[in-house]
XYZ file of C-alpha atoms in Angstrom:
224
model
C 162.081 -63.986 40.276
C 161.171 -61.681 42.608
C 157.591 -62.042 41.844
C 157.529 -64.997 41.515
C 158.998 -65.007 45.667
C 156.021 -62.769 46.947
C 153.845 -64.912 44.660
C 154.403 -67.666 47.267
C 154.238 -66.053 50.337
C 151.245 -64.284 49.123
C 149.795 -68.921 48.522
C 152.025 -69.687 51.827
C 150.565 -66.211 54.072
C 146.848 -67.905 52.736
C 147.215 -70.676 53.904
C 147.983 -69.414 56.984
C 144.980 -69.427 59.477
C 144.291 -66.149 60.632
C 145.968 -65.708 64.066
C 149.427 -66.542 62.519
C 148.951 -63.234 60.782
C 147.329 -61.343 63.202
C 145.819 -61.187 66.481
C 141.846 -62.246 65.718
C 142.165 -65.641 65.491
C 138.569 -67.144 65.183
C 136.547 -63.953 63.541
C 134.799 -66.903 62.057
C 132.468 -68.001 65.740
C 129.634 -65.084 66.250
C 130.525 -65.217 69.753
C 134.632 -64.485 68.440
C 133.612 -61.690 66.366
C 131.011 -60.537 68.143
C 133.660 -59.184 71.504
C 136.383 -58.353 68.906
C 134.830 -57.152 65.862
C 136.845 -53.554 65.796
C 140.094 -55.280 67.375
C 142.173 -54.094 69.966
C 144.607 -50.648 69.435
C 148.551 -51.074 67.682
C 149.411 -49.062 70.842
C 146.809 -51.773 72.604
C 149.312 -54.412 73.342
C 147.165 -55.809 76.352
C 144.192 -56.327 74.336
C 146.062 -57.646 70.580
C 146.901 -60.395 73.200
C 143.266 -61.279 74.324
C 142.046 -61.285 71.175
C 145.102 -63.094 70.057
C 144.476 -66.247 73.090
C 141.353 -65.571 73.791
C 139.146 -69.745 73.178
C 136.237 -69.344 75.092
C 134.049 -70.226 72.450
C 134.815 -73.577 72.438
C 132.636 -74.228 75.608
C 130.603 -76.842 73.795
C 132.944 -78.052 70.923
C 133.170 -81.667 69.558
C 134.605 -83.543 67.591
C 136.956 -86.322 67.005
C 141.390 -86.725 66.923
C 143.974 -89.676 66.384
C 147.006 -89.371 67.885
C 149.332 -91.152 68.581
C 153.440 -91.885 70.149
C 155.164 -93.896 71.864
C 155.749 -96.156 75.658
C 157.950 -97.153 77.238
C 157.281 -100.227 80.108
C 159.935 -100.612 83.054
C 160.550 -103.659 82.423
C 161.290 -103.899 78.209
C 164.526 -103.035 76.335
C 161.925 -102.368 74.041
C 159.297 -99.093 73.847
C 155.967 -100.058 71.964
C 153.916 -97.326 69.408
C 151.168 -96.246 70.465
C 147.821 -95.713 68.390
C 144.573 -93.978 69.935
C 141.138 -92.870 67.730
C 138.587 -91.539 69.694
C 136.005 -88.434 70.877
C 136.468 -85.174 72.440
C 133.587 -82.831 74.128
C 134.432 -79.997 75.802
C 131.996 -79.748 79.220
C 133.069 -75.938 79.404
C 136.088 -74.201 78.003
C 138.809 -75.419 80.725
C 137.732 -79.038 80.468
C 137.178 -82.152 78.322
C 136.215 -84.984 78.144
C 137.256 -88.074 76.128
C 136.935 -91.539 75.088
C 138.759 -93.645 72.845
C 140.479 -97.154 71.429
C 144.441 -97.471 71.656
C 146.320 -100.093 70.266
C 149.601 -100.138 72.395
C 152.287 -102.899 69.980
C 155.927 -103.819 68.308
C 155.256 -106.521 67.271
C 155.797 -108.677 69.696
C 153.587 -107.541 72.071
C 150.160 -106.336 71.871
C 147.731 -104.113 73.603
C 143.715 -103.405 72.967
C 141.487 -101.653 74.752
C 139.813 -98.439 75.543
C 141.130 -95.403 77.064
C 138.918 -92.234 78.877
C 140.177 -89.718 80.755
C 139.210 -85.617 81.617
C 141.440 -82.643 81.494
C 141.374 -78.820 82.777
C 143.261 -76.410 80.882
C 143.424 -72.152 80.286
C 140.373 -71.616 77.821
C 143.693 -70.420 75.788
C 144.422 -70.925 72.317
C 147.719 -72.216 73.192
C 145.993 -74.155 76.239
C 148.654 -75.953 78.824
C 146.904 -78.811 80.823
C 146.377 -80.985 83.366
C 144.375 -84.848 83.562
C 143.558 -88.117 84.694
C 142.948 -90.996 82.901
C 142.429 -94.748 82.456
C 142.593 -97.531 79.939
C 141.442 -100.903 80.512
C 142.362 -104.129 77.297
C 144.083 -107.434 76.553
C 147.647 -108.685 75.638
C 148.292 -111.025 72.807
C 151.745 -112.090 73.048
C 154.123 -114.178 69.606
C 155.772 -117.374 71.455
C 157.383 -120.252 70.233
C 155.301 -122.497 67.806
C 157.800 -124.985 67.437
C 156.256 -127.963 68.479
C 152.577 -127.707 68.526
C 151.797 -129.814 66.024
C 150.003 -127.328 64.209
C 151.186 -125.111 60.803
C 150.671 -122.252 61.802
C 152.321 -120.041 59.410
C 150.132 -121.471 56.849
C 153.109 -122.832 54.463
C 152.872 -126.397 54.275
C 154.906 -126.791 57.064
C 154.207 -128.425 60.762
C 156.693 -126.883 63.030
C 159.657 -125.903 60.979
C 162.342 -124.274 62.933
C 161.416 -120.370 63.844
C 157.345 -120.639 64.146
C 155.676 -118.944 66.080
C 152.013 -117.958 66.899
C 150.172 -115.111 68.222
C 148.147 -116.634 71.944
C 146.631 -113.968 74.613
C 148.709 -113.551 77.522
C 145.870 -111.697 80.144
C 144.605 -108.524 80.719
C 145.595 -105.127 80.958
C 144.503 -102.232 83.528
C 146.367 -98.449 84.346
C 145.591 -94.713 86.132
C 147.646 -91.947 84.925
C 148.183 -88.501 86.161
C 149.402 -87.287 82.257
C 150.298 -83.152 81.676
C 150.587 -81.254 77.944
C 149.595 -78.871 75.397
C 147.293 -78.024 73.086
C 147.210 -75.286 69.893
C 144.409 -73.994 68.299
C 145.368 -74.239 64.673
C 142.175 -72.772 63.527
C 138.695 -72.598 65.080
C 138.082 -75.918 64.418
C 141.673 -77.996 64.212
C 143.593 -78.779 67.354
C 146.979 -80.218 68.175
C 147.937 -81.630 70.965
C 150.997 -83.066 73.074
C 150.799 -85.088 76.120
C 152.804 -87.192 78.550
C 152.049 -89.815 81.090
C 152.742 -91.805 83.585
C 150.961 -94.949 82.877
C 150.250 -97.373 86.620
C 149.830 -100.631 86.095
C 147.910 -103.499 87.635
C 151.077 -105.684 86.810
C 153.233 -104.080 89.140
C 155.477 -100.921 89.327
C 158.179 -102.557 87.288
C 155.216 -102.498 84.769
C 154.521 -98.869 84.999
C 155.150 -97.329 81.685
C 156.001 -93.542 80.635
C 153.802 -92.428 77.621
C 153.828 -89.235 75.317
C 152.398 -88.875 72.206
C 151.114 -85.678 69.938
C 147.560 -85.770 67.560
C 145.393 -84.139 65.951
C 141.691 -83.723 65.946
C 138.351 -82.341 64.497
C 135.917 -79.983 66.274
C 132.556 -79.340 65.296
C 130.924 -76.145 67.582
C 127.947 -75.418 67.284
C 128.158 -71.639 67.174
C 130.354 -72.133 63.676
C 128.508 -71.615 60.797
């Protein structure tokens, strides 16, 4: 039993990124490896913290991300589920630019559009950030269709009770500030959490609170 436990812990340790087990977390990167090749002494607490948190080498990294979350509209009882897929690049070690396709919906209301923004963050493994962005898209809604003389659900019956249809209900644009934090799980994989306040063109009653989590995979030109 003890042997099995030790084996399981060993396998778990191998699966964890380097920095979870020791402070030099990004030795795959040549710039980082050259800087910390010897490592800090065990008694050098500040040196250990520096090499455990340093992510300045991520400058020029770029990659793809996916995120999801919830949006609560001020004028609606139900929230909207969000899905975001896009690309992001590190213009510097402390600033990123991103663009994505974003969808929001709850079964009745649907918004589809594009999102873009900038973030300023600390060049560290755990990186709090502040940012701003813009969103532009269009909306669809589900409405009653039991009196339009069309078989909207293709079931062979026209205008039966409870028949619905989707229709275009207008455009939507928003600007937003945001706050959040990144965590580099490995030099290539980054986790993100964020919160936003969407200031919409439909008035303050239609403004949104949005929160979500994301996963990004980056390619750094310095990495082999």
